[in-house]
Amino acid sequence: MNNQTSFTAKAAVAKEGSLPRLHLINEEKQFSDDLSNYISERWNLKDAGFNYNLAAVFGSQSTGKSTLLNRLFGTNFDVMSEAARMQTTKGIWISQGKGMKVLIMDVEGTDGREHGEDQDFERKSALFSLATSEVLLVNMWEHTVGLYNGANMGLLKTVLEVNLQLFGNNRGKEKTLLFFVIRDHVGATPLANLSNTLRSDLEQIWRGLSKPEGLEDCKMSDYFDFMFTALPHKLLQPEQFETEVNQLRLRFTDPAHPNYVFQPQYSRRVPADGLHVYAKSIWEKIMTNKDLDLPTQQELLAQFRCDEIASAAFLVFTEAIKEFRHPIEAGRLVDGLGPKMKEIRSNVMKSFDKDASRYHAEVYKRKRAEVLDKSNTMLESYYLGQLKNLHKTAKTLFSNKLQESLRREEAEFATASSDSKKEAIRFFLEGAKAIRLEDTDWEYDEERYQLERDLQELSAEQREKEIAKMMEGLERRLKKELNDPIKLALDSPGPGMWGRVITIYKGEMEDTEKLLHKKAKAFEMDQEELKGLVENMRMQGWVLATMKIQEECVDGLILYKLLNRFEEKFQRDERGLPRVWKPEDDIDTPYRKARDETLAIVPLYARIDNLDPVTGTRFTLESSEDFDFDQSLHVLSETRQQELATQFKRKVDASYVEAKRSVVATQAKIPHWIAVALILLGWNEFMTVITTPLYLSATLMIGAPLLALWYLNMLGMAQTVGWTAYDQAVVAGKGMLRGVVSPSEPVQIQDAGHSQDDNCKDMHTTLHARRSPRPQDRRRDPQGGEIDGGLELSTMGVKKSL
């Protein structure tokens, strides 16, 4: 706990100064968790990708490593006090170069008295620096060149061994630059000689290394490049030192410099935003003494970072596609769904590529494929939902288009259906192609096949409806054409009546079949289907004909026809003129003849004679479960025939009685002597009346109306009207008298109804009491019966009063 607190405090101190610096690994070998924050916020390298460099410095303690870094890169690492000469750098510090995208690690010096014989940290720091850095600066004094311990050859041996361990399998692919900086060079020994001495010593060390199997013949140049430089003495030659340092800085900052150190072959291919994960995983492997497989660590880093980048991209992706869910689930089409999905997916891939493409190529490709596949999977549900809505909309479009086409005159169903189907399929295909994204295995063939089947079913259903509508129209036309001719044929009963009906039916059916053939062409029917419709129309036409026959043969109508036939035979002569019966005429014989001839046609109505008068053959239709042709020929049963005969006889008997009475009425005449007696006895009265103006006027005023009523045979009616008016006056008088005698009461609906019923009873009693049996009030009905005129008019008066 105390160690962690101390480490945090040091990190805080490191943030002070002109440039932020971080105590990356402290003396307790703890890795800082603040590296990510420094990279993104303090050094602004989060989006640098591979566009940054990392260098580290190695060397013995108190050789001026921190001073060199501060002068080269403008950092502010702590430097040793000349007076104390104590260890200044503990652990590993890291900082950014001033004005550069370069990170520099200041590694604790070796061969310090603080660690003594314990070289564990030296080896681990060397391993960490090689795994992360592109350039390793080896800081050493000129006078130590050629020495083993003084020149840190033991440390260099460790460096070579570690490098072979890390990059053994990347022979010739990835290299590390060892940049030797020889300090306090006085110029006595040329730099070239010093370089050769160091190379010779390194070659000797390389040959003495225990190499892994398969790398026995490898060369040091397969894994390392070398650069050498010398700097004058900082204290004795300060101006020359500063000049040389400035020249050396160009090799780190100017890519155009011929000896530019940060070459692509030295890059560890670790993006800046993933450096904290990569460096921490390397240090943890080193601390656990596990074999460090650097390529594997790079892959792990790539996997980790790619997953992080993908997760961040999918947060935006998920939010962007939310707008599609509600309308698609509601069954509506989303306008421009294809371009929108393409744009959203493209943004996700661009966001992923921007940050993930800097990592391990194979991992990046694999993760990119996973991101693309996941994006396509999430979008596929909206694709399928849009397809479903396109399917539904295409069906609606087909139905509407078909209905619109069929409303036009002379529209052919087959053509209208085909055009509507093509338009619906085109609409679906255009919509499906518009939402199908590249790099997907999305298909719509099955949905198209299902749509075509659905459209075929809809077309078949609509076709059946249109055929049924056509058949209904033909049936209505046929019914209209059959009704009147059949009625006329049945109104003229005779031996050829049914022949005329059969001829009418066959003639109308022939016209109907022609019209059916003409209309059927619009449906592209085959012969079998057309034949079935024709047979059905024939049957339906016959049903319509028999329905009209049954309608005309109900009891009331057929009795009316029989009576008309009887009247023609009995009441009219051979010339068709009305008969006026005379006393000498024979009424019985014409009556019996007309009655018997009329009764003889009742069996004619009983059954349809299906003999075709044109061909002389029996007309017939094929029976089915719902239609029995033989049964359709029966019109009147035996019972109905007997009932009709009875009713007919009763009616015609009344005509016979009326004829007899008319003969008797013509025989009842006033004797001539009575007329002579009336003239003789009433002459004086007659002269008085005609000579007196008052009597004459009164006689004319009263006699003229009475004469007219008598002449019109309306005396009985006038008498009835008079009695009715009298009755009404009596009722009104009673009501007025009742109103004077008793006070008025509020009128209520129930009381009014009761009073009205009482009045009706009174009127009925009065009417019954005043019913006159006088002969002049009786008149004859058309059938010869007598009607009580007074009763009839009184009843009319009662109804009017009510």
PDB file of N, CA and C in Angstrom, residues 710-771:
ATOM      1  N   TRP A 710    -130.899   9.758 -59.472  1.00  0.00           N
ATOM      2  CA  TRP A 710    -131.617   8.550 -59.901  1.00  0.00           C
ATOM      3  C   TRP A 710    -131.066   8.032 -61.216  1.00  0.00           C
ATOM      4  N   TYR A 711    -130.798   8.968 -62.104  1.00  0.00           N
ATOM      5  CA  TYR A 711    -130.296   8.567 -63.408  1.00  0.00           C
ATOM      6  C   TYR A 711    -128.923   7.905 -63.271  1.00  0.00           C
ATOM      7  N   LEU A 712    -128.141   8.404 -62.330  1.00  0.00           N
ATOM      8  CA  LEU A 712    -126.794   7.836 -62.117  1.00  0.00           C
ATOM      9  C   LEU A 712    -126.805   6.674 -61.128  1.00  0.00           C
ATOM     10  N   ASN A 713    -127.984   6.297 -60.693  1.00  0.00           N
ATOM     11  CA  ASN A 713    -128.121   5.179 -59.751  1.00  0.00           C
ATOM     12  C   ASN A 713    -127.331   5.444 -58.458  1.00  0.00           C
ATOM     13  N   MET A 714    -127.467   6.683 -57.951  1.00  0.00           N
ATOM     14  CA  MET A 714    -126.714   7.074 -56.770  1.00  0.00           C
ATOM     15  C   MET A 714    -127.618   7.517 -55.633  1.00  0.00           C
ATOM     16  N   LEU A 715    -128.900   7.201 -55.736  1.00  0.00           N
ATOM     17  CA  LEU A 715    -129.817   7.586 -54.662  1.00  0.00           C
ATOM     18  C   LEU A 715    -129.468   6.890 -53.356  1.00  0.00           C
ATOM     19  N   GLY A 716    -129.141   5.633 -53.456  1.00  0.00           N
ATOM     20  CA  GLY A 716    -128.768   4.895 -52.240  1.00  0.00           C
ATOM     21  C   GLY A 716    -127.534   5.486 -51.585  1.00  0.00           C
ATOM     22  N   MET A 717    -126.590   5.859 -52.407  1.00  0.00           N
ATOM     23  CA  MET A 717    -125.363   6.457 -51.858  1.00  0.00           C
ATOM     24  C   MET A 717    -125.660   7.791 -51.199  1.00  0.00           C
ATOM     25  N   ALA A 718    -126.517   8.600 -51.847  1.00  0.00           N
ATOM     26  CA  ALA A 718    -126.857   9.897 -51.256  1.00  0.00           C
ATOM     27  C   ALA A 718    -127.569   9.715 -49.930  1.00  0.00           C
ATOM     28  N   GLN A 719    -128.434   8.717 -49.870  1.00  0.00           N
ATOM     29  CA  GLN A 719    -129.126   8.449 -48.609  1.00  0.00           C
ATOM     30  C   GLN A 719    -128.133   8.039 -47.524  1.00  0.00           C
ATOM     31  N   THR A 720    -127.178   7.219 -47.883  1.00  0.00           N
ATOM     32  CA  THR A 720    -126.166   6.775 -46.907  1.00  0.00           C
ATOM     33  C   THR A 720    -125.333   7.940 -46.415  1.00  0.00           C
ATOM     34  N   VAL A 721    -124.945   8.816 -47.335  1.00  0.00           N
ATOM     35  CA  VAL A 721    -124.162   9.994 -46.935  1.00  0.00           C
ATOM     36  C   VAL A 721    -124.981  10.876 -45.996  1.00  0.00           C
ATOM     37  N   GLY A 722    -126.237  10.986 -46.269  1.00  0.00           N
ATOM     38  CA  GLY A 722    -127.104  11.795 -45.411  1.00  0.00           C
ATOM     39  C   GLY A 722    -127.183  11.229 -44.009  1.00  0.00           C
ATOM     40  N   TRP A 723    -127.382   9.920 -43.931  1.00  0.00           N
ATOM     41  CA  TRP A 723    -127.449   9.296 -42.605  1.00  0.00           C
ATOM     42  C   TRP A 723    -126.103   9.415 -41.871  1.00  0.00           C
ATOM     43  N   THR A 724    -125.034   9.313 -42.601  1.00  0.00           N
ATOM     44  CA  THR A 724    -123.703   9.445 -41.965  1.00  0.00           C
ATOM     45  C   THR A 724    -123.491  10.852 -41.431  1.00  0.00           C
ATOM     46  N   ALA A 725    -123.888  11.851 -42.214  1.00  0.00           N
ATOM     47  CA  ALA A 725    -123.767  13.231 -41.740  1.00  0.00           C
ATOM     48  C   ALA A 725    -124.632  13.456 -40.508  1.00  0.00           C
ATOM     49  N   TYR A 726    -125.798  12.841 -40.530  1.00  0.00           N
ATOM     50  CA  TYR A 726    -126.675  12.955 -39.369  1.00  0.00           C
ATOM     51  C   TYR A 726    -126.009  12.357 -38.133  1.00  0.00           C
ATOM     52  N   ASP A 727    -125.430  11.181 -38.305  1.00  0.00           N
ATOM     53  CA  ASP A 727    -124.749  10.520 -37.173  1.00  0.00           C
ATOM     54  C   ASP A 727    -123.606  11.388 -36.643  1.00  0.00           C
ATOM     55  N   GLN A 728    -122.856  11.966 -37.565  1.00  0.00           N
ATOM     56  CA  GLN A 728    -121.733  12.818 -37.142  1.00  0.00           C
ATOM     57  C   GLN A 728    -122.238  14.053 -36.404  1.00  0.00           C
ATOM     58  N   ALA A 729    -123.347  14.613 -36.854  1.00  0.00           N
ATOM     59  CA  ALA A 729    -123.917  15.783 -36.181  1.00  0.00           C
ATOM     60  C   ALA A 729    -124.364  15.412 -34.775  1.00  0.00           C
ATOM     61  N   VAL A 730    -124.947  14.232 -34.629  1.00  0.00           N
ATOM     62  CA  VAL A 730    -125.384  13.784 -33.303  1.00  0.00           C
ATOM     63  C   VAL A 730    -124.192  13.632 -32.379  1.00  0.00           C
ATOM     64  N   VAL A 731    -123.126  13.004 -32.873  1.00  0.00           N
ATOM     65  CA  VAL A 731    -121.932  12.819 -32.038  1.00  0.00           C
ATOM     66  C   VAL A 731    -121.339  14.160 -31.647  1.00  0.00           C
ATOM     67  N   ALA A 732    -121.259  15.080 -32.629  1.00  0.00           N
ATOM     68  CA  ALA A 732    -120.713  16.409 -32.334  1.00  0.00           C
ATOM     69  C   ALA A 732    -121.593  17.142 -31.322  1.00  0.00           C
ATOM     70  N   GLY A 733    -122.900  17.017 -31.457  1.00  0.00           N
ATOM     71  CA  GLY A 733    -123.806  17.672 -30.513  1.00  0.00           C
ATOM     72  C   GLY A 733    -123.644  17.130 -29.111  1.00  0.00           C
ATOM     73  N   LYS A 734    -123.488  15.817 -29.012  1.00  0.00           N
ATOM     74  CA  LYS A 734    -123.265  15.209 -27.697  1.00  0.00           C
ATOM     75  C   LYS A 734    -121.973  15.740 -27.063  1.00  0.00           C
ATOM     76  N   GLY A 735    -120.961  15.848 -27.884  1.00  0.00           N
ATOM     77  CA  GLY A 735    -119.688  16.344 -27.357  1.00  0.00           C
ATOM     78  C   GLY A 735    -119.811  17.770 -26.863  1.00  0.00           C
ATOM     79  N   MET A 736    -120.495  18.628 -27.618  1.00  0.00           N
ATOM     80  CA  MET A 736    -120.667  20.018 -27.200  1.00  0.00           C
ATOM     81  C   MET A 736    -121.510  20.094 -25.929  1.00  0.00           C
ATOM     82  N   LEU A 737    -122.555  19.256 -25.873  1.00  0.00           N
ATOM     83  CA  LEU A 737    -123.404  19.250 -24.690  1.00  0.00           C
ATOM     84  C   LEU A 737    -122.633  18.781 -23.471  1.00  0.00           C
ATOM     85  N   ARG A 738    -121.770  17.759 -23.658  1.00  0.00           N
ATOM     86  CA  ARG A 738    -120.961  17.246 -22.549  1.00  0.00           C
ATOM     87  C   ARG A 738    -119.983  18.313 -22.066  1.00  0.00           C
ATOM     88  N   GLY A 739    -119.446  19.106 -23.004  1.00  0.00           N
ATOM     89  CA  GLY A 739    -118.515  20.168 -22.622  1.00  0.00           C
ATOM     90  C   GLY A 739    -119.189  21.284 -21.850  1.00  0.00           C
ATOM     91  N   VAL A 740    -120.492  21.537 -22.149  1.00  0.00           N
ATOM     92  CA  VAL A 740    -121.210  22.591 -21.422  1.00  0.00           C
ATOM     93  C   VAL A 740    -121.602  22.123 -20.044  1.00  0.00           C
ATOM     94  N   VAL A 741    -122.069  20.869 -19.957  1.00  0.00           N
ATOM     95  CA  VAL A 741    -122.575  20.356 -18.679  1.00  0.00           C
ATOM     96  C   VAL A 741    -121.439  20.094 -17.702  1.00  0.00           C
ATOM     97  N   SER A 742    -120.379  19.391 -18.130  1.00  0.00           N
ATOM     98  CA  SER A 742    -119.266  19.022 -17.227  1.00  0.00           C
ATOM     99  C   SER A 742    -118.065  19.882 -17.550  1.00  0.00           C
ATOM    100  N   PRO A 743    -117.236  20.255 -16.497  1.00  0.00           N
ATOM    101  CA  PRO A 743    -116.032  21.082 -16.742  1.00  0.00           C
ATOM    102  C   PRO A 743    -115.014  20.297 -17.550  1.00  0.00           C
ATOM    103  N   SER A 744    -114.196  21.052 -18.271  1.00  0.00           N
ATOM    104  CA  SER A 744    -113.160  20.413 -19.117  1.00  0.00           C
ATOM    105  C   SER A 744    -112.031  19.909 -18.252  1.00  0.00           C
ATOM    106  N   GLU A 745    -111.418  18.803 -18.659  1.00  0.00           N
ATOM    107  CA  GLU A 745    -110.294  18.179 -17.960  1.00  0.00           C
ATOM    108  C   GLU A 745    -109.091  18.138 -18.896  1.00  0.00           C
ATOM    109  N   PRO A 746    -107.906  18.085 -18.276  1.00  0.00           N
ATOM    110  CA  PRO A 746    -106.704  17.979 -19.137  1.00  0.00           C
ATOM    111  C   PRO A 746    -106.767  16.732 -19.986  1.00  0.00           C
ATOM    112  N   VAL A 747    -106.387  16.921 -21.182  1.00  0.00           N
ATOM    113  CA  VAL A 747    -106.420  15.798 -22.135  1.00  0.00           C
ATOM    114  C   VAL A 747    -105.189  14.954 -21.945  1.00  0.00           C
ATOM    115  N   GLN A 748    -105.348  13.663 -21.752  1.00  0.00           N
ATOM    116  CA  GLN A 748    -104.230  12.722 -21.674  1.00  0.00           C
ATOM    117  C   GLN A 748    -104.337  11.726 -22.811  1.00  0.00           C
ATOM    118  N   ILE A 749    -103.198  11.213 -23.120  1.00  0.00           N
ATOM    119  CA  ILE A 749    -103.159  10.306 -24.293  1.00  0.00           C
ATOM    120  C   ILE A 749    -104.003   9.093 -24.055  1.00  0.00           C
ATOM    121  N   GLN A 750    -103.906   8.519 -22.832  1.00  0.00           N
ATOM    122  CA  GLN A 750    -104.662   7.299 -22.566  1.00  0.00           C
ATOM    123  C   GLN A 750    -106.149   7.588 -22.529  1.00  0.00           C
ATOM    124  N   ASP A 751    -106.587   8.751 -21.916  1.00  0.00           N
ATOM    125  CA  ASP A 751    -107.996   9.102 -21.850  1.00  0.00           C
ATOM    126  C   ASP A 751    -108.536   9.416 -23.230  1.00  0.00           C
ATOM    127  N   ALA A 752    -107.701  10.103 -24.007  1.00  0.00           N
ATOM    128  CA  ALA A 752    -108.163  10.415 -25.360  1.00  0.00           C
ATOM    129  C   ALA A 752    -108.381   9.173 -26.150  1.00  0.00           C
ATOM    130  N   GLY A 753    -107.475   8.237 -25.965  1.00  0.00           N
ATOM    131  CA  GLY A 753    -107.633   6.977 -26.683  1.00  0.00           C
ATOM    132  C   GLY A 753    -108.867   6.239 -26.235  1.00  0.00           C
ATOM    133  N   HIS A 754    -109.146   6.310 -24.909  1.00  0.00           N
ATOM    134  CA  HIS A 754    -110.327   5.637 -24.398  1.00  0.00           C
ATOM    135  C   HIS A 754    -111.583   6.295 -24.903  1.00  0.00           C
ATOM    136  N   SER A 755    -111.618   7.641 -24.958  1.00  0.00           N
ATOM    137  CA  SER A 755    -112.786   8.360 -25.453  1.00  0.00           C
ATOM    138  C   SER A 755    -113.003   8.063 -26.913  1.00  0.00           C
ATOM    139  N   GLN A 756    -111.893   7.981 -27.626  1.00  0.00           N
ATOM    140  CA  GLN A 756    -112.038   7.688 -29.054  1.00  0.00           C
ATOM    141  C   GLN A 756    -112.603   6.302 -29.260  1.00  0.00           C
ATOM    142  N   ASP A 757    -112.157   5.343 -28.436  1.00  0.00           N
ATOM    143  CA  ASP A 757    -112.726   3.992 -28.539  1.00  0.00           C
ATOM    144  C   ASP A 757    -114.207   4.017 -28.218  1.00  0.00           C
ATOM    145  N   ASP A 758    -114.610   4.836 -27.200  1.00  0.00           N
ATOM    146  CA  ASP A 758    -116.036   4.936 -26.879  1.00  0.00           C
ATOM    147  C   ASP A 758    -116.812   5.509 -28.032  1.00  0.00           C
ATOM    148  N   ASN A 759    -116.249   6.555 -28.662  1.00  0.00           N
ATOM    149  CA  ASN A 759    -116.933   7.158 -29.811  1.00  0.00           C
ATOM    150  C   ASN A 759    -117.095   6.147 -30.921  1.00  0.00           C
ATOM    151  N   CYS A 760    -116.000   5.370 -31.103  1.00  0.00           N
ATOM    152  CA  CYS A 760    -116.086   4.353 -32.166  1.00  0.00           C
ATOM    153  C   CYS A 760    -117.181   3.358 -31.864  1.00  0.00           C
ATOM    154  N   LYS A 761    -117.290   2.983 -30.584  1.00  0.00           N
ATOM    155  CA  LYS A 761    -118.346   2.029 -30.222  1.00  0.00           C
ATOM    156  C   LYS A 761    -119.724   2.645 -30.457  1.00  0.00           C
ATOM    157  N   ASP A 762    -119.876   3.942 -30.086  1.00  0.00           N
ATOM    158  CA  ASP A 762    -121.154   4.618 -30.297  1.00  0.00           C
ATOM    159  C   ASP A 762    -121.490   4.684 -31.770  1.00  0.00           C
ATOM    160  N   MET A 763    -120.462   5.041 -32.553  1.00  0.00           N
ATOM    161  CA  MET A 763    -120.727   5.145 -33.989  1.00  0.00           C
ATOM    162  C   MET A 763    -121.077   3.780 -34.562  1.00  0.00           C
ATOM    163  N   HIS A 764    -120.365   2.739 -34.066  1.00  0.00           N
ATOM    164  CA  HIS A 764    -120.675   1.409 -34.571  1.00  0.00           C
ATOM    165  C   HIS A 764    -122.101   1.011 -34.191  1.00  0.00           C
ATOM    166  N   THR A 765    -122.523   1.380 -32.987  1.00  0.00           N
ATOM    167  CA  THR A 765    -123.891   1.042 -32.551  1.00  0.00           C
ATOM    168  C   THR A 765    -124.911   1.788 -33.388  1.00  0.00           C
ATOM    169  N   THR A 766    -124.616   3.107 -33.611  1.00  0.00           N
ATOM    170  CA  THR A 766    -125.531   3.905 -34.423  1.00  0.00           C
ATOM    171  C   THR A 766    -125.625   3.369 -35.829  1.00  0.00           C
ATOM    172  N   LEU A 767    -124.447   3.024 -36.351  1.00  0.00           N
ATOM    173  CA  LEU A 767    -124.413   2.505 -37.716  1.00  0.00           C
ATOM    174  C   LEU A 767    -125.190   1.213 -37.808  1.00  0.00           C
ATOM    175  N   HIS A 768    -125.020   0.372 -36.795  1.00  0.00           N
ATOM    176  CA  HIS A 768    -125.732  -0.898 -36.818  1.00  0.00           C
ATOM    177  C   HIS A 768    -127.230  -0.679 -36.685  1.00  0.00           C
ATOM    178  N   ALA A 769    -127.584   0.338 -35.876  1.00  0.00           N
ATOM    179  CA  ALA A 769    -129.005   0.590 -35.663  1.00  0.00           C
ATOM    180  C   ALA A 769    -129.654   1.194 -36.883  1.00  0.00           C
ATOM    181  N   ARG A 770    -128.881   1.988 -37.625  1.00  0.00           N
ATOM    182  CA  ARG A 770    -129.434   2.686 -38.766  1.00  0.00           C
ATOM    183  C   ARG A 770    -129.193   1.949 -40.067  1.00  0.00           C
ATOM    184  N   ARG A 771    -128.645   0.772 -39.975  1.00  0.00           N
ATOM    185  CA  ARG A 771    -128.431   0.026 -41.208  1.00  0.00           C
ATOM    186  C   ARG A 771    -129.775  -0.258 -41.860  1.00  0.00           C
TER     187      ARG A 771
END
